[in-house]
């Protein structure tokens, strides 16, 4: 796959809106996968402190050195995530992306994954795209996308942390088979 907006559109992703535009966007309530993109080709600037809200007493901020070490050059996709229906069948893409947007607004919301994007100086310019996954497990689709990304770039996307082993370098991510 081409990990840019054209490649994602060819793979049936839709949306491509900023986090600020999400509340007014027609985000499906269905389960699916989503990506966060930085369309700019220039080097990123990192904030010393995250704009994201704390969750369960944990600060979302990490060192600029850690962010620099996680950066993947020459690829717009910064994060790959999933949205399941949950046990109550009331979750899905709309709710999950709203949580992601709200933690970026400083609220104490449970979207800890992908938090590194909120230390990018240009986080307000990032775009979000999503894809409904009818008849498939969002977790399986997310895992497949992450495996494809790692196969192509040799590391996880910048803000994906779930598959890192404690103490392991991102050049050797643990991705489910």
Coordinates of C-alpha atoms in Angstrom, one line a residue:
X1 CA 0.0 0.0 0.0
X2 CA 1.1 3.6 -0.6
X3 CA 0.9 5.1 2.9
X4 CA -0.3 8.5 1.7
X5 CA -3.8 10.0 1.1
X6 CA -3.9 8.8 -2.5
X7 CA -3.0 5.2 -1.5
X8 CA -5.4 5.2 1.4
X9 CA -8.2 6.5 -0.8
X10 CA -7.5 3.7 -3.2
X11 CA -7.9 1.3 -0.2
X12 CA -11.4 2.8 0.5
X13 CA -10.4 5.1 3.4
X14 CA -12.6 8.2 3.6
X15 CA -12.8 11.3 5.7
X16 CA -9.4 13.1 5.5
X17 CA -10.5 15.8 7.9
X18 CA -8.7 17.5 10.8
X19 CA -9.5 16.7 14.4
X20 CA -11.3 20.0 14.7
X21 CA -13.6 19.1 11.7
X22 CA -14.5 15.7 13.2
X23 CA -17.6 16.8 15.1
X24 CA -19.1 18.2 11.9
X25 CA -18.1 15.2 9.8
X26 CA -20.2 12.2 8.9
X27 CA -18.1 9.6 10.8
X28 CA -19.8 6.2 10.7
X29 CA -20.8 4.6 14.0
X30 CA -19.7 1.2 12.6
X31 CA -16.5 -0.6 13.6
X32 CA -13.4 0.1 11.5
X33 CA -9.9 1.3 11.4
X34 CA -8.4 4.8 11.1
X35 CA -5.2 6.5 10.4
X36 CA -3.7 9.9 11.4
X37 CA -1.7 11.6 8.7
X38 CA 0.8 14.5 8.5
X39 CA 0.7 15.6 4.9
X40 CA 3.7 17.9 5.2
X41 CA 7.1 16.7 4.0
X42 CA 9.2 18.9 6.2
X43 CA 10.9 17.8 9.4
X44 CA 8.5 17.9 12.4
X45 CA 8.9 20.2 15.4
X46 CA 8.1 18.7 18.8
X47 CA 6.6 20.4 21.8
X48 CA 8.3 19.7 25.1
X49 CA 5.0 19.0 26.7
X50 CA 1.9 17.4 25.2
X51 CA -1.4 19.2 24.8
X52 CA -3.2 16.0 25.5
X53 CA -5.1 15.5 28.7
X54 CA -3.8 13.3 31.5
X55 CA -5.5 9.9 32.0
X56 CA -5.6 7.9 35.2
X57 CA -3.0 10.3 36.6
X58 CA -0.4 9.7 33.9
X59 CA 1.1 12.4 31.9
X60 CA 1.0 12.0 28.1
X61 CA 4.3 13.9 27.6
X62 CA 7.5 12.1 26.7
X63 CA 11.0 13.5 25.9
X64 CA 11.6 15.2 22.6
X65 CA 14.5 12.7 22.2
X66 CA 12.0 9.8 22.4
X67 CA 9.8 11.4 19.8
X68 CA 12.7 12.0 17.5
X69 CA 13.7 8.4 17.9
X70 CA 10.2 7.2 16.9
X71 CA 9.9 9.5 13.9
X72 CA 9.6 7.7 10.5
X73 CA 10.9 9.8 7.7
X74 CA 9.0 10.2 4.4
X75 CA 5.7 8.6 5.3
X76 CA 2.5 10.6 6.1
X77 CA 0.8 8.0 8.3
X78 CA 1.6 8.6 11.9
X79 CA -0.8 6.3 13.6
X80 CA -3.0 3.3 12.8
X81 CA -5.9 2.6 15.2
X82 CA -9.1 0.6 15.4
X83 CA -12.6 1.1 16.7
X84 CA -14.6 -1.9 17.8
X85 CA -18.3 -2.0 18.6
X86 CA -17.5 -2.8 22.2
X87 CA -19.6 -5.1 24.5
X88 CA -22.6 -2.7 24.4
X89 CA -22.4 -2.3 20.6
X90 CA -22.5 1.5 21.1
X91 CA -18.9 2.3 20.2
X92 CA -17.4 2.4 16.7
X93 CA -15.5 4.9 14.7
X94 CA -17.5 8.0 15.6
X95 CA -17.1 7.4 19.4
X96 CA -13.4 6.3 19.2
X97 CA -12.4 9.3 17.0
X98 CA -14.3 11.6 19.3
X99 CA -12.3 10.3 22.2
X100 CA -9.0 10.8 20.3
X101 CA -10.0 14.4 19.5
X102 CA -11.1 15.1 23.1
X103 CA -7.8 13.9 24.7
X104 CA -6.0 16.2 22.2
X105 CA -8.1 19.1 23.5
X106 CA -6.7 18.4 27.0
X107 CA -9.6 16.3 28.4
X108 CA -8.9 13.3 30.6
X109 CA -10.3 10.8 28.1
X110 CA -9.4 7.1 27.6
X111 CA -7.5 7.3 24.3
X112 CA -4.0 6.7 25.5
X113 CA -2.8 5.1 22.2
X114 CA -1.5 7.5 19.6
X115 CA -0.7 10.2 22.2
X116 CA 2.6 11.1 20.6
X117 CA 0.8 13.1 17.9
X118 CA -0.2 15.7 20.5
X119 CA 3.4 16.7 21.0
X120 CA 3.8 17.7 17.3
X121 CA 3.8 21.5 17.0
X122 CA 1.5 21.2 13.9
X123 CA -1.0 18.7 15.5
X124 CA -3.9 21.0 14.5
X125 CA -3.0 20.3 10.8
X126 CA -3.1 16.5 11.0
X127 CA -5.8 14.7 9.2
X128 CA -7.8 11.6 10.1
X129 CA -9.1 9.0 7.7
X130 CA -11.2 6.0 8.4
X131 CA -12.5 2.8 6.9
X132 CA -15.5 0.7 7.9
X133 CA -14.7 -3.0 8.2
X134 CA -17.9 -4.9 7.6
X135 CA -17.6 -8.6 8.3
X136 CA -14.0 -8.4 9.5
X137 CA -12.5 -7.9 12.9
X138 CA -11.2 -4.3 13.3
X139 CA -8.4 -5.8 15.4
X140 CA -7.4 -8.2 12.6
X141 CA -7.5 -5.4 10.0
X142 CA -5.4 -3.1 12.3
X143 CA -2.9 -5.8 12.9
X144 CA -2.6 -6.5 9.1
X145 CA -2.1 -2.8 8.4
X146 CA 0.6 -2.5 11.0
X147 CA 2.3 -5.6 9.7
X148 CA 2.3 -4.1 6.2
X149 CA 3.7 -0.8 7.5
X150 CA 6.4 -2.6 9.5
X151 CA 7.3 -4.7 6.4
X152 CA 7.7 -1.6 4.3
X153 CA 9.4 0.8 6.8
X154 CA 11.1 -1.5 9.3
X155 CA 9.3 0.2 12.3
X156 CA 6.0 0.9 13.7
X157 CA 4.2 4.1 12.7
X158 CA 5.4 7.1 14.8
X159 CA 2.6 7.1 17.3
X160 CA 1.9 3.4 17.5
X161 CA 3.2 1.9 20.8
X162 CA 1.1 -1.1 21.4
X163 CA 3.5 -3.7 19.9
X164 CA 6.7 -2.5 21.4
X165 CA 8.3 -4.8 23.9
X166 CA 9.2 -3.2 27.1
X167 CA 12.8 -2.0 26.6
X168 CA 12.9 -3.0 22.9
X169 CA 13.8 -0.6 20.2
X170 CA 11.2 0.2 17.6
X171 CA 13.4 -1.2 14.8
X172 CA 12.4 -4.6 16.2
X173 CA 8.7 -4.2 16.9
X174 CA 6.6 -7.2 18.0
X175 CA 3.7 -7.5 15.6
X176 CA 1.2 -10.3 15.9
X177 CA 1.5 -13.0 13.2

